[in-house]
């Protein structure tokens, strides 16, 4: 595709429910990142995939959060037992393969706005 | 731990005024530095980046930034702003190993016509 796409664009759920957020990266980008942006703040790193594997999940706030990328392309961020504090915009970004320790440009999607009531 | 600090949270300028947005980072290793912009209703997009070489980097739409290693700074500048520059600006540092970005809290720029 032309850019990173994310679905849904908006998700409203009730406290305690389970949600899945989807990210479709730019074709050929093997690196995929999830970030969370709360109101008035910059994006906060959650997890990084290189191919199918999660190479760095140090940003996941707790074990209610999980992400997968089974075929090395589309990724799904899963949140169990949602809490009101999970309300935020969830951003996905992708980039070209890293080489020589260089962090290449990340291209961001439009985000999914999650509201937990 | 790595951190990024943006000094100005909200800046209001008139058209044609000069702009400088401050960014300081805390990181002990080799840094890759970025400025991203988010225009109203749009997603984050790259303004410019620094990996190595000339510490003065030029980006899109007339923006530039200077990496000053001794000051741990990467300030964004534009000589003459336009109304269309109204947006939120984020400074970020990239980790060399994974590429994950650490963002500052952002600066909202409002340009009055």
Coordinates of C-alpha atoms in Angstrom, one line a residue:
Chain A
X1 CA 0.0 0.0 0.0
X2 CA 0.9 3.7 -0.2
X3 CA 1.3 4.1 3.5
X4 CA 0.8 2.5 6.9
X5 CA -2.8 1.8 7.5
X6 CA -4.5 1.1 10.9
X7 CA -8.0 -0.2 11.7
X8 CA -10.3 0.7 13.2
X9 CA -9.7 4.4 13.3
X10 CA -11.8 4.7 16.4
X11 CA -12.7 2.1 19.0
X12 CA -15.0 2.6 22.0
X13 CA -15.2 -0.2 24.5
X14 CA -16.2 -0.9 28.0
X15 CA -13.9 -1.5 30.9
X16 CA -12.9 -5.1 31.2
X17 CA -13.5 -5.9 27.5
X18 CA -10.9 -7.3 25.0
X19 CA -9.8 -5.3 22.0
X20 CA -7.7 -5.9 18.9
X21 CA -6.0 -3.1 16.9
X22 CA -4.6 -3.8 13.5
X23 CA -1.7 -2.4 11.6
X24 CA -0.8 -2.9 7.9
X25 CA 2.8 -1.7 7.3
X26 CA 4.3 -0.4 4.1
X27 CA 5.0 -3.3 1.8
X28 CA 8.6 -4.5 2.2
X29 CA 9.2 -2.9 5.6
X30 CA 10.4 -5.6 7.9
X31 CA 10.6 -3.4 11.0
X32 CA 7.3 -2.6 12.7
X33 CA 6.7 -0.5 15.9
X34 CA 3.7 0.2 18.1
X35 CA 3.5 3.4 20.2
X36 CA 0.8 4.9 22.4
X37 CA 0.1 8.6 22.6
X38 CA -1.9 10.0 25.4
X39 CA -3.4 13.5 25.3
X40 CA -0.8 16.2 25.4
X41 CA 2.1 13.8 25.3
X42 CA 4.5 12.5 22.7
X43 CA 4.2 8.9 21.5
X44 CA 5.5 6.3 23.9
X45 CA 7.2 3.1 22.6
X46 CA 5.4 -0.2 23.2
X47 CA 7.0 -2.9 21.1
X48 CA 9.2 -3.5 18.1
X49 CA 9.1 -6.4 15.6
X50 CA 11.8 -7.3 13.2
X51 CA 10.1 -9.7 10.8
X52 CA 7.8 -12.1 12.8
X53 CA 9.6 -11.8 16.1
X54 CA 9.2 -9.2 18.9
X55 CA 12.7 -8.0 19.2
X56 CA 11.9 -5.5 22.0
X57 CA 8.8 -5.5 24.0
X58 CA 10.2 -3.4 26.9
X59 CA 7.5 -0.7 26.5
X60 CA 4.5 -2.9 27.0
X61 CA 3.0 -1.6 30.3
X62 CA 1.9 -5.0 31.7
X63 CA 0.8 -8.5 30.7
X64 CA -2.6 -7.3 29.5
X65 CA -0.9 -6.0 26.4
X66 CA 0.3 -8.4 23.7
X67 CA 1.2 -8.1 20.0
X68 CA 1.7 -10.5 17.2
X69 CA 3.0 -10.4 13.7
X70 CA 2.6 -14.0 12.5
X71 CA 3.6 -13.6 8.8
X72 CA 6.0 -10.7 9.1
X73 CA 3.6 -8.2 7.7
X74 CA 0.3 -7.3 9.4
X75 CA 0.5 -6.9 13.2
X76 CA -2.2 -7.0 15.8
X77 CA -2.0 -5.3 19.2
X78 CA -4.2 -7.1 21.7
X79 CA -5.4 -5.6 25.0
X80 CA -7.1 -7.8 27.6
X81 CA -9.4 -6.6 30.4
X82 CA -9.2 -3.0 29.2
X83 CA -9.0 -0.2 31.8
X84 CA -9.9 3.5 31.5
X85 CA -6.2 4.3 31.7
X86 CA -5.7 2.5 28.4
X87 CA -7.6 5.2 26.6
X88 CA -5.1 6.8 24.1
X89 CA -4.2 6.9 20.4
X90 CA -2.3 3.8 19.4
X91 CA 0.2 4.4 16.6
X92 CA 1.9 2.0 14.3
X93 CA 5.0 2.7 12.3
X94 CA 7.2 0.7 9.9
X95 CA 10.6 1.2 8.4
X96 CA 13.1 -0.4 6.1
X97 CA 15.4 -3.1 7.5
X98 CA 18.0 -1.7 9.9
X99 CA 21.6 -1.9 8.9
X100 CA 24.8 -1.1 10.7
X101 CA 22.9 -0.2 13.9
X102 CA 21.1 2.7 12.1
X103 CA 17.6 3.6 13.0
X104 CA 15.9 4.3 9.7
X105 CA 13.0 6.6 9.1
X106 CA 9.8 5.4 10.6
X107 CA 6.6 6.0 8.7
X108 CA 3.5 6.4 10.9
X109 CA 0.0 5.4 10.4
X110 CA -3.0 7.5 11.3
X111 CA -3.5 5.7 14.6
X112 CA -6.5 4.1 16.4
X113 CA -8.2 6.2 19.0
X114 CA -9.2 3.8 21.8
X115 CA -11.7 5.0 24.4
X116 CA -12.4 2.8 27.4
X117 CA -15.6 3.8 29.2
Chain B
X1 CA 17.3 6.0 30.8
X2 CA 17.0 7.9 27.5
X3 CA 14.8 11.0 27.6
X4 CA 13.9 13.9 25.4
X5 CA 12.9 17.3 26.6
X6 CA 11.2 20.0 24.6
X7 CA 11.3 23.3 26.4
X8 CA 8.4 25.1 24.7
X9 CA 4.9 23.5 25.1
X10 CA 3.0 26.2 23.2
X11 CA 4.4 28.8 20.8
X12 CA 2.5 31.5 19.1
X13 CA 4.1 33.5 16.3
X14 CA 3.0 35.9 13.6
X15 CA 3.7 35.0 9.9
X16 CA 7.2 35.8 8.8
X17 CA 8.6 35.5 12.3
X18 CA 11.6 33.3 12.9
X19 CA 11.2 30.0 14.8
X20 CA 13.4 28.1 17.1
X21 CA 12.1 25.1 19.0
X22 CA 14.4 23.6 21.7
X23 CA 15.2 19.9 22.1
X24 CA 17.6 18.3 24.5
X25 CA 18.1 14.6 24.9
X26 CA 19.7 12.3 27.4
X27 CA 21.5 9.3 26.0
X28 CA 25.0 8.0 26.4
X29 CA 25.5 6.2 23.1
X30 CA 25.4 7.1 19.4
X31 CA 22.2 9.0 18.7
X32 CA 20.0 9.3 15.7
X33 CA 17.9 12.4 16.0
X34 CA 14.5 13.3 14.4
X35 CA 12.0 16.0 14.2
X36 CA 8.4 14.9 13.3
X37 CA 5.5 17.1 12.6
X38 CA 1.7 16.5 12.9
X39 CA -0.5 18.9 11.0
X40 CA -4.1 19.2 12.2
X41 CA -6.0 16.0 11.3
X42 CA -3.0 14.3 9.8
X43 CA -0.6 11.7 11.0
X44 CA 3.0 12.1 12.1
X45 CA 5.5 12.8 9.3
X46 CA 9.2 13.3 9.2
X47 CA 10.6 16.8 8.9
X48 CA 14.3 16.0 9.1
X49 CA 16.8 13.6 10.6
X50 CA 20.4 13.4 11.7
X51 CA 22.4 10.3 11.7
X52 CA 26.0 11.5 11.2
X53 CA 28.1 14.0 9.2
X54 CA 27.2 17.6 8.9
X55 CA 25.5 18.6 12.2
X56 CA 23.4 21.2 10.3
X57 CA 20.6 19.3 8.6
X58 CA 18.0 20.6 6.3
X59 CA 14.5 19.2 6.0
X60 CA 11.3 19.8 4.1
X61 CA 9.4 23.1 3.9
X62 CA 12.5 25.2 4.8
X63 CA 13.1 23.7 8.2
X64 CA 16.6 23.0 9.5
X65 CA 18.1 21.7 12.8
X66 CA 21.5 21.8 14.3
X67 CA 23.0 18.9 16.3
X68 CA 25.3 20.2 19.1
X69 CA 26.8 17.2 20.8
X70 CA 28.4 19.2 23.7
X71 CA 25.0 20.5 24.6
X72 CA 23.0 17.4 23.9
X73 CA 20.7 19.5 21.7
X74 CA 18.9 19.3 18.4
X75 CA 17.0 22.6 18.0
X76 CA 14.6 23.1 15.1
X77 CA 14.7 26.4 13.2
X78 CA 12.9 28.2 10.4
X79 CA 13.8 31.7 9.3
X80 CA 10.2 32.7 8.4
X81 CA 7.1 30.8 9.4
X82 CA 3.9 30.6 7.5
X83 CA 0.3 30.1 8.6
X84 CA 0.5 26.5 7.2
X85 CA 3.3 25.7 9.7
X86 CA 0.6 25.6 12.4
X87 CA 1.1 22.0 13.8
X88 CA 2.5 20.0 16.6
X89 CA 6.2 19.3 16.5
X90 CA 8.0 16.4 18.1
X91 CA 11.7 15.8 18.7
X92 CA 12.8 12.2 19.0
X93 CA 16.0 10.2 19.6
X94 CA 16.4 6.8 18.1
X95 CA 18.0 3.8 19.8
X96 CA 20.8 2.5 17.6
X97 CA 20.0 -1.2 18.3
X98 CA 16.3 -1.4 17.7
X99 CA 15.5 1.9 16.2
X100 CA 12.7 2.6 18.7
X101 CA 12.1 6.3 19.1
X102 CA 11.9 8.2 22.4
X103 CA 9.8 11.3 21.9
X104 CA 9.6 14.6 23.6
X105 CA 6.2 15.8 24.8
X106 CA 5.8 18.0 21.8
X107 CA 5.4 21.7 21.0
X108 CA 2.3 23.2 19.6
X109 CA 3.0 25.9 17.2
X110 CA 0.3 28.4 16.3
X111 CA 1.1 30.8 13.5
X112 CA -1.2 33.8 13.2
X113 CA -1.9 35.2 9.7

